[in-house]
XYZ file of C-alpha atoms in Angstrom:
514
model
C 1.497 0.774 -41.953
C -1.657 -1.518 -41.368
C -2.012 -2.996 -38.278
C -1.451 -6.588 -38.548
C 2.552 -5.090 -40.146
C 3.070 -3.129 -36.730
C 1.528 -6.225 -34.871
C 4.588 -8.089 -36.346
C 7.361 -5.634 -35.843
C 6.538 -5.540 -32.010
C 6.891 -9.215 -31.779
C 9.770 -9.696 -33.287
C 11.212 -6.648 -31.336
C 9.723 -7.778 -27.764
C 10.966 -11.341 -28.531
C 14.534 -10.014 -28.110
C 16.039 -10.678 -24.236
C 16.207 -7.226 -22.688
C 15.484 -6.563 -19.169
C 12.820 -3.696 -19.555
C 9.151 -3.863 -18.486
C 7.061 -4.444 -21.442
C 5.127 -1.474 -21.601
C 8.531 0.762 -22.151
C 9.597 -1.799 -24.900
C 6.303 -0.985 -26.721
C 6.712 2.567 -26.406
C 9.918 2.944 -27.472
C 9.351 0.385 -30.310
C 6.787 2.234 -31.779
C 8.157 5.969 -30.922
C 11.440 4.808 -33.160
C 9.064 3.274 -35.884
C 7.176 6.912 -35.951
C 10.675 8.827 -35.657
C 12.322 6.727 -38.639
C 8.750 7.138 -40.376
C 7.762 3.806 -41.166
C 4.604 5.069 -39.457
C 3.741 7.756 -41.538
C 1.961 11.096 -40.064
C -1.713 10.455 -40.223
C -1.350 7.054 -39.473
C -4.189 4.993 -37.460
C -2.891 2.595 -34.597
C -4.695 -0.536 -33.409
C -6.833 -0.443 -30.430
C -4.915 -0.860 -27.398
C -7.564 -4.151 -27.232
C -6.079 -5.611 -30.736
C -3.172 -4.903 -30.399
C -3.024 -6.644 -26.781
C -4.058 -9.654 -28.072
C -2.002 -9.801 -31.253
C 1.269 -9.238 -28.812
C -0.089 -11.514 -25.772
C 0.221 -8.672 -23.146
C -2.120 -7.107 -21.057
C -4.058 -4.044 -22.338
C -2.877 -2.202 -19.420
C 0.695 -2.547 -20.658
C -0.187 -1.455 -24.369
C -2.608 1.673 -22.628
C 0.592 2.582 -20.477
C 2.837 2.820 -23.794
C 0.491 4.745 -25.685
C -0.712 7.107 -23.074
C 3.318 8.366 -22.783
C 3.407 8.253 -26.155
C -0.032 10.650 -26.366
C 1.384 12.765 -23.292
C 4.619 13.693 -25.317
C 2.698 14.262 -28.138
C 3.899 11.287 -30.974
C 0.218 10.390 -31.323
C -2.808 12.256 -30.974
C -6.186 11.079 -30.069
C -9.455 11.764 -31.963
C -12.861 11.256 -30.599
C -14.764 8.381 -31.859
C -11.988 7.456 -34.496
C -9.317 5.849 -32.772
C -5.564 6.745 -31.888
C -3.400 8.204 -35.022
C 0.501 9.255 -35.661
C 0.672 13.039 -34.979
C 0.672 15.137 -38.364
C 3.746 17.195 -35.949
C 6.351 15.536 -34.357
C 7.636 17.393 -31.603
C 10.847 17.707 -32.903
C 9.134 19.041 -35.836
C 8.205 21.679 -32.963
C 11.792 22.698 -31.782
C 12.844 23.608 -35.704
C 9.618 25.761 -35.820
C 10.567 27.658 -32.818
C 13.805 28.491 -34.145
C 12.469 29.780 -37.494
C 10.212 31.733 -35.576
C 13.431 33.418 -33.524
C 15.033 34.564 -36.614
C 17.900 32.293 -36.293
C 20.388 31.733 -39.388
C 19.811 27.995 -40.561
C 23.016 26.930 -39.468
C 22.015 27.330 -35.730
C 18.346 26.291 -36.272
C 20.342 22.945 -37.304
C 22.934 22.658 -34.178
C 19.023 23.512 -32.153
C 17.383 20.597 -33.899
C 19.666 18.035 -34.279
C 22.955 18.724 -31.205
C 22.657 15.792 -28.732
C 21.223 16.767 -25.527
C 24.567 16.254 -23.139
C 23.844 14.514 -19.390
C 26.305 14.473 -16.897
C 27.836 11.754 -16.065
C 26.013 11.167 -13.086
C 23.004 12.240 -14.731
C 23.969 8.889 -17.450
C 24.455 6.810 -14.671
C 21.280 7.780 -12.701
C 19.309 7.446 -15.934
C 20.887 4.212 -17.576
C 18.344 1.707 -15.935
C 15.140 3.451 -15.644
C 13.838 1.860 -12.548
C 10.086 3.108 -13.030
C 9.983 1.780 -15.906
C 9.412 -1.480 -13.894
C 6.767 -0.135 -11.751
C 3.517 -1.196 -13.215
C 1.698 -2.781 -10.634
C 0.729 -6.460 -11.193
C -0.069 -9.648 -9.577
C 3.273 -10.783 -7.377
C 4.904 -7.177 -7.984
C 7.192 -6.938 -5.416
C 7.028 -3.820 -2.784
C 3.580 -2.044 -3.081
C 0.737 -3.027 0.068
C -2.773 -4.108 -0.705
C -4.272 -0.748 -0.206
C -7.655 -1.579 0.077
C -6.854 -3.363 3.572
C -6.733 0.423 4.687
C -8.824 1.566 7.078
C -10.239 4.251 4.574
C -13.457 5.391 6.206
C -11.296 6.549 9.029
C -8.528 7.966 7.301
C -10.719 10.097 4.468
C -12.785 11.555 7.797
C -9.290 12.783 9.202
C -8.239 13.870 5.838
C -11.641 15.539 5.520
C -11.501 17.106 8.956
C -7.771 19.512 7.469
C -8.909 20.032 3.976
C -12.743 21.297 4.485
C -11.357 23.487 7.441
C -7.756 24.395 6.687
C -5.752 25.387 9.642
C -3.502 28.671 8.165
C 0.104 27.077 10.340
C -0.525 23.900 8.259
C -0.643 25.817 4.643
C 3.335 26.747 5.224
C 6.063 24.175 5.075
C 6.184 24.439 9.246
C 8.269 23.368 11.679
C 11.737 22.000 9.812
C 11.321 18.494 11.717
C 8.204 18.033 10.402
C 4.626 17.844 11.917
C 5.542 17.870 16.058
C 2.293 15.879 17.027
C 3.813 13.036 14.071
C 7.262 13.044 15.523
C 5.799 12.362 19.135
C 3.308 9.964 17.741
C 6.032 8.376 15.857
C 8.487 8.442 18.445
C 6.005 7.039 20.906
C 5.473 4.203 18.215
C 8.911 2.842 17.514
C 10.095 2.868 21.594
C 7.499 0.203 22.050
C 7.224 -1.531 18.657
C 11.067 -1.483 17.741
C 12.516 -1.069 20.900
C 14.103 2.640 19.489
C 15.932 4.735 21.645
C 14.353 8.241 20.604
C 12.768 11.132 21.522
C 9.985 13.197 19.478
C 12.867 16.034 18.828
C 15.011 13.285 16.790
C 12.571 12.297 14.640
C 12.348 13.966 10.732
C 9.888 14.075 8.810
C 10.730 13.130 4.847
C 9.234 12.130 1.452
C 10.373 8.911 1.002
C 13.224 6.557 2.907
C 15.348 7.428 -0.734
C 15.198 11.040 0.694
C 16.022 10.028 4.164
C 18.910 8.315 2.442
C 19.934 11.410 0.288
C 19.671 13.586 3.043
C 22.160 11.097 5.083
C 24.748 11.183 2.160
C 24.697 14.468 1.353
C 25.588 15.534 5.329
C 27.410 12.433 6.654
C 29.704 11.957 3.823
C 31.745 13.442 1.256
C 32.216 13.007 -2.275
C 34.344 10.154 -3.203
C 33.930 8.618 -0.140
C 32.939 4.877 0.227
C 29.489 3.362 1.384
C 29.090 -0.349 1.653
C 25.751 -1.571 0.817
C 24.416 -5.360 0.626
C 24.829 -7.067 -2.667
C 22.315 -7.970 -3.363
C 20.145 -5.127 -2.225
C 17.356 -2.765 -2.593
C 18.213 -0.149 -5.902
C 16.786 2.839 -4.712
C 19.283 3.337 -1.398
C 21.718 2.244 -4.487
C 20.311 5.179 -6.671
C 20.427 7.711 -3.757
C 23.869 7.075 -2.754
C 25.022 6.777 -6.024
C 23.690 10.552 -6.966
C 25.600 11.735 -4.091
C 28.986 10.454 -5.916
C 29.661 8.031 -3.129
C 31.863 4.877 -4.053
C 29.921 2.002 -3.508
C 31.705 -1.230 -2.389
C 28.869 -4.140 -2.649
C 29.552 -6.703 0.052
C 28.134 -10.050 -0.157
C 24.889 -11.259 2.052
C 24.570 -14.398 3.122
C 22.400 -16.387 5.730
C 22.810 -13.646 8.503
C 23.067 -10.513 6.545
C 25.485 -8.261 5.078
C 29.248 -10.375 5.193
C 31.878 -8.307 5.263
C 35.254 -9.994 4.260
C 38.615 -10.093 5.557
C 39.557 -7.649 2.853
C 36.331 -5.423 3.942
C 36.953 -5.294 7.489
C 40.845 -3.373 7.064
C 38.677 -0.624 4.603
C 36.160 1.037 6.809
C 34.036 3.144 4.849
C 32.532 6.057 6.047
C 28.795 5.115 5.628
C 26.862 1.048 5.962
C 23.471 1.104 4.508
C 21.881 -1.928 6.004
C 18.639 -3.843 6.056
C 19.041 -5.924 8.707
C 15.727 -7.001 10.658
C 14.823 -8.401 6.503
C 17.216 -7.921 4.130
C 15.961 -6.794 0.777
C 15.024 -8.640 -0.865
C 16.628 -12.165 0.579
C 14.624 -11.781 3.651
C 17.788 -12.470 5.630
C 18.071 -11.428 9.170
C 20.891 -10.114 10.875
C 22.288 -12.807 13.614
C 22.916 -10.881 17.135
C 26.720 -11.877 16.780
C 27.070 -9.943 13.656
C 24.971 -7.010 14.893
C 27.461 -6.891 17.636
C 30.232 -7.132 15.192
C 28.777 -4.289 13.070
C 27.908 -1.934 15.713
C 31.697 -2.539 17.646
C 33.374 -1.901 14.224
C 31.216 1.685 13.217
C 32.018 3.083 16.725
C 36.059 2.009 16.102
C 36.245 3.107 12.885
C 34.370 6.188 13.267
C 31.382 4.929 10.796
C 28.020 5.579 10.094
C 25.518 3.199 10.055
C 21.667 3.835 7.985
C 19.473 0.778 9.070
C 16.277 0.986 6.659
C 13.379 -0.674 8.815
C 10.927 -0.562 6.106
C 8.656 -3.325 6.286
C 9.908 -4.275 10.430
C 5.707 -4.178 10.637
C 5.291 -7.768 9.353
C 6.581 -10.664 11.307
C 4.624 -13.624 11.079
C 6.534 -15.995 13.743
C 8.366 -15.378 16.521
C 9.030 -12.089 18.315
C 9.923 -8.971 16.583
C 13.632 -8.666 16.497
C 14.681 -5.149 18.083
C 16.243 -2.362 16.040
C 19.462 -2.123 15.070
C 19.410 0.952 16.370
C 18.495 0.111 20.025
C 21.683 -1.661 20.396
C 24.014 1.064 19.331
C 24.980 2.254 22.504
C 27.525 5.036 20.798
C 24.765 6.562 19.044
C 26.415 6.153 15.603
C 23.154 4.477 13.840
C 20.310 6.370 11.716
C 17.463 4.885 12.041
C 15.200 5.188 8.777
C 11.485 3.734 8.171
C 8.342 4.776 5.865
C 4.700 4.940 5.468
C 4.268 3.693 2.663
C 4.202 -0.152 3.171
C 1.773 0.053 6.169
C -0.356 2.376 4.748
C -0.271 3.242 0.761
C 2.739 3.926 -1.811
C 1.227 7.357 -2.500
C 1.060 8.776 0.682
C 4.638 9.764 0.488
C 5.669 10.313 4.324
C 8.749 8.699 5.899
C 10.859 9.405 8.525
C 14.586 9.180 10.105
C 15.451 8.767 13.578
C 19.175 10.743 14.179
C 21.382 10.958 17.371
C 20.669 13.616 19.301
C 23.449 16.051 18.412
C 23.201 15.801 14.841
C 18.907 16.895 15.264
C 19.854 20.905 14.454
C 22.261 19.963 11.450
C 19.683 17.499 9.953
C 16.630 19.674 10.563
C 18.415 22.920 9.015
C 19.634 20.214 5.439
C 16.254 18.932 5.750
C 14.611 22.331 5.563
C 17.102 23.911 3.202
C 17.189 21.122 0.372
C 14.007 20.360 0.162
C 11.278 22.436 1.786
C 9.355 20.125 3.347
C 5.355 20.504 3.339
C 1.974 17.935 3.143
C 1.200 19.669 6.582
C -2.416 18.356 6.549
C -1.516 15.225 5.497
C 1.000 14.563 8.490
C -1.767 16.354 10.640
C -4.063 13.172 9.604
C -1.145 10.666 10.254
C -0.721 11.725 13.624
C -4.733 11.341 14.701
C -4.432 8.286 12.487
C -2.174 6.851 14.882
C -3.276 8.566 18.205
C -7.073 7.534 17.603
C -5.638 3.886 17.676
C -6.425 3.010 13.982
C -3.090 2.636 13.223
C -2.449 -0.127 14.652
C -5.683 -1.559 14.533
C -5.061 -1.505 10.283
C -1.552 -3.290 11.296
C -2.947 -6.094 13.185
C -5.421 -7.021 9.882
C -2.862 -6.661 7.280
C -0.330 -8.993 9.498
C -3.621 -11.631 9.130
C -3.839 -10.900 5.738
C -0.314 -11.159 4.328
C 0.066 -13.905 6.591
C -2.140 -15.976 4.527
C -1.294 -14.786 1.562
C 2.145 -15.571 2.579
C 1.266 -19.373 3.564
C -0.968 -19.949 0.717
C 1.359 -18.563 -2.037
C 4.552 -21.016 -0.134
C 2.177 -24.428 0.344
C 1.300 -23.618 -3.843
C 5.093 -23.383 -4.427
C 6.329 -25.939 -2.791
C 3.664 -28.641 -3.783
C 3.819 -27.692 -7.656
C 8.448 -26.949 -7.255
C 8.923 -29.427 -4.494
C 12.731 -29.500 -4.087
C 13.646 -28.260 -8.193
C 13.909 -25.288 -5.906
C 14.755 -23.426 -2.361
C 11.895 -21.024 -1.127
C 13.217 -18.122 1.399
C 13.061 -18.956 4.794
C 12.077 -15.136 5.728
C 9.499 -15.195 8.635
C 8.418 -11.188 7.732
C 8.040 -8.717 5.636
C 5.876 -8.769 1.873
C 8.073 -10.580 -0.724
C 9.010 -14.052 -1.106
C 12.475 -15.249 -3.101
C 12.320 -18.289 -4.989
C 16.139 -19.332 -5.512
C 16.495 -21.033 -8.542
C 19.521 -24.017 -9.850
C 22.804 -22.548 -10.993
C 22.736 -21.424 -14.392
C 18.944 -20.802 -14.758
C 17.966 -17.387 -16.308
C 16.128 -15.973 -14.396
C 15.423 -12.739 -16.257
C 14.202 -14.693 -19.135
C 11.756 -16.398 -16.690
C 10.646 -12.583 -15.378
C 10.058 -11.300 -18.617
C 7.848 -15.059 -19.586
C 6.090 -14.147 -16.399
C 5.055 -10.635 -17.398
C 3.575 -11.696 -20.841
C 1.320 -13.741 -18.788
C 0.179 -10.335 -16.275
C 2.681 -11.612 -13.402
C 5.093 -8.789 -12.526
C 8.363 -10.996 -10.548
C 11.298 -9.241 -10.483
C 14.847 -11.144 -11.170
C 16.691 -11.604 -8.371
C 19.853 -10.968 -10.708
C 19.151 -7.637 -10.927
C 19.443 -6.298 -7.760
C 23.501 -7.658 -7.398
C 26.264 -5.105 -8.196
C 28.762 -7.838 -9.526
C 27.907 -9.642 -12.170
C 28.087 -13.319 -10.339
C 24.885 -12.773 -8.578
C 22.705 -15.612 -8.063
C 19.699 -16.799 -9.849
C 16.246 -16.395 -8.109
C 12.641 -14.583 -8.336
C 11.428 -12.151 -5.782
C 7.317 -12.206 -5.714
C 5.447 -10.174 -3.819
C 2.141 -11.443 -2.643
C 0.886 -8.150 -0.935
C -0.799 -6.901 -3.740
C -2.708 -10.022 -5.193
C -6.114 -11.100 -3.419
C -6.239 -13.652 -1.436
C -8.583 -15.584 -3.487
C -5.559 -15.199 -6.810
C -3.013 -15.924 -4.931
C -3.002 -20.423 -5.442
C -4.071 -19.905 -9.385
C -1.427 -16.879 -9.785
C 1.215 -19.154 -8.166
C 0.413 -22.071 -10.443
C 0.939 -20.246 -13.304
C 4.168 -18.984 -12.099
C 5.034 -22.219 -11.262
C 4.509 -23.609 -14.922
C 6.696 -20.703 -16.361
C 9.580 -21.699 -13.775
C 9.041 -25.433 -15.223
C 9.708 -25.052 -18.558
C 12.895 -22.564 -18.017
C 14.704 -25.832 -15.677
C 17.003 -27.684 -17.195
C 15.949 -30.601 -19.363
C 16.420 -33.856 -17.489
C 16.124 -35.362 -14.119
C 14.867 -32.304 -11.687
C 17.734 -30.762 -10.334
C 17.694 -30.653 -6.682
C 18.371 -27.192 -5.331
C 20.030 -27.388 -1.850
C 21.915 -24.418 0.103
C 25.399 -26.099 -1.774
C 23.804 -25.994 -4.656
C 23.119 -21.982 -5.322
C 26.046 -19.588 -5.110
C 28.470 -19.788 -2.028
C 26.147 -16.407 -0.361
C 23.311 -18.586 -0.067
């Protein structure tokens, strides 16, 4: 097929409304087109730079797709020549092997050609993809500017474990996790969050999906039911869901999670809650609800996970205590992560559990997943006792604090009142509710064509009568981009308004949550 033919057949494909980032669309586009063989073996692809500009999309999208593509071997690379079709398919591959076993045709066929069965978990787990809509791009929503870290400081302390490795920190250690972390961490949260803890209830995980996992899999059983905020953050949703637990969505509105009449006579046996800024609204949990909440889990014999994840960054007022320093019948887990106040790879988080369920936790923490990155938490901890911590804290807060006001005053001067901005006073996203009856996926996917990554706000609802809206992120976008950035965004939200007078979006006139 000659280039300016696959050119086509990728526009006309990516034209099509479906909620997938771009740079799966491509590779799935042209992995069917090589599969079905109307890209023959042998055949030479565009550059990744023509063929970015003949489909309007960044060259980092088209790299992405063709890099998976190379990695599972559907096109090969030659030196100097350019990017062809492979002369072997892999599944070309798996028939080969069989012949080569001596197996009777019949069962080389059922090798080649039987569907490869999930279960039905494994379906549901699988049926969205959700890093498929990770690539990183002006306004994505969740990752931290990275290069606001302190790095001299933190490569010295890396330095200082790899070049002279300590033998205790080349095992998996202590269950809990590092012990000089925990205290560190410990020390940390009494005074910034107002915690109730001490260095023995702190554990040490991956990720705050882990910490979440690892609170399903021992607090619950199968079957059981978890409320969760609808909308609300997908990967607690993923987590939960893996552990077959029920999930009941219950609305949000201007004070966090709502629980109904209905809701309030079903307790479930888990609340996953985001309630200093609920993701991704930015809501924040009144004290009268709190109360409510916290009353109701230690009546109804109820576990609470409060995810604290980006607590860090208030940019008015006082920070709001923890959730967790309330609960005065210990029945709150108190989860929060690394990887907004320092970087998305370094991959630490940690939980905060009441003191008699430490042993249990430690032992399912231990047993399920081995935990390790020794040297790494070894860092963390004189990253946080040398006082750079916080020092790194106190710049970002500038940082995404004018980011924050410049991306809002460009919004609201270019929207005016076609629109309602969140009122959210913290964290590192930024919801744009849009009229009734605006698409907002369609106004997502117009926005990534352009190399702005905004996710629908759509998406992250349960039900299908969730409300229209964008959520931007403006930590990972220069300060300098952010006013241009916005003004393009802006422009894309224009033309997707309805025709006519500009509707006036008021509190009555989005859906009765918000």
């Amino acid at each position: 097929m000659r280039a300016l033919a696959l050119s086509e057949l990728l526009l006309i494909e990516l034209a099509k409304p479906l909620e997938l980032a771009l740079n799966r669309r491509i590779y799935d586009l042209v992995r069917s087109a090589i599969e079905a063989g109307t890209l023959a073996p042998g055949t030479r692809l565009p550059s990744s730079r023509d063929l970015a500009r003949d489909l309007n999309v960044s060259r980092n999208t088209v790299v992405s797709a063709i890099d998976q593509l190379l990695a599972e071997g559907y096109v090969e690379a030659r030196v100097g020549s350019g990017t062809y079709v492979a002369i072997r398919l892999p599944e070309q591959d798996v028939v080969r092997s069989g012949r080569a076993r001596g197996s009777p045709p019949e069962e080389r066929a059922r090798t080649a050609l039987a569907p490869r069965r999930l279960s039905r978990r494994g379906l549901r787990l699988t049926e969205l993809g959700g890093w498929k809509h990770l690539e990183v791009q002006p306004f994505t929503p969740g990752p931290a500017d990275y290069s606001a870290l302190q790095f001299r400081h933190w490569i010295r302390l890396l330095k200082k474990y790899v070049n002279d490795p300590n033998p205790d920190l080349l095992d998996c250690g202590d269950p809990g996790g590092y012990p000089r972390l925990r205290d560190a961490i410990a020390r940390y949260l009494r005074v910034s969050r107002s915690v109730n803890v001490v260095a023995e209830q702190v554990l040490i995980t991956s990720s705050t999906q882990q910490s979440v996992d690892l609170c399903a899999r021992l607090l619950a059983d199968a079957g059981d039911t978890v409320w969760i905020e609808n909308p609300g953050y997908w990967g607690a949703q993923r987590a939960l869901d893996a552990a077959d637990l029920k999930l009941r969505a219950i609305a949000v509105d201007r004070e966090g999670i709502a629980p109904g009449d209905d809701d309030w006579q079903s307790p479930p046996s888990m609340i996953y809650l985001t309630p200093s800024n609920q993701y991704p609204t930015g809501a924040v949990m009144s004290l009268e609800r709190r109360r409510r909440i916290l009353d109701f889990a230690a009546e109804r014999n109820v576990w609470i996970l409060e995810d604290d994840y980006d607590s860090e960054f208030r940019y008015e007022g006082r920070p709001l205590p923890s959730l967790q320093g309330m609960d005065m019948h210990q029945r709150v887990v108190y989860l929060g992560t690394f990887s907004k106040v320092m970087y998305q790879g370094v991959r630490l988080a940690y939980l905060v559990v009441p003191p008699d369920l430490v042993e249990r936790f430690r032992v399912g923490l231990y047993d399920l997943f081995r935990p390790g990155q020794l040297t790494m938490q070894a860092a963390l901890a004189d990253f946080i006792e040398e006082g750079h911590f916080e020092v790194n804290l106190r710049r970002m807060r500038v940082i995404y604090g004018e980011r924050r006001a410049i991306l809002r005053a460009t919004l609201e001067r270019a929207l005016g009142e076609r629109v309602e901005l969140s009122r959210s006073n913290a964290g590192m996203t930024l919801v744009i509710h849009l009229p009734v009856g605006t698409d907002d996926r369609a106004i997502a996917q117009k926005a990534a064509r352009a190399d702005l990554t905004v996710r629908a706000l759509s998406n992250y609802y349960l039900t299908p009568q969730g409300t229209a809206g964008l959520v931007v992120g403006f930590a990972y976008v220069s300060t300098s981009d952010i006013a241009p950035y916005a003004q393009v965004l802006a422009r894309i939200i224009l033309e997707h308004l309805h025709v006519g007078p500009p509707p006036v979006c008021t509190p009555a006139g989005l859906a009765a949550t918000f």
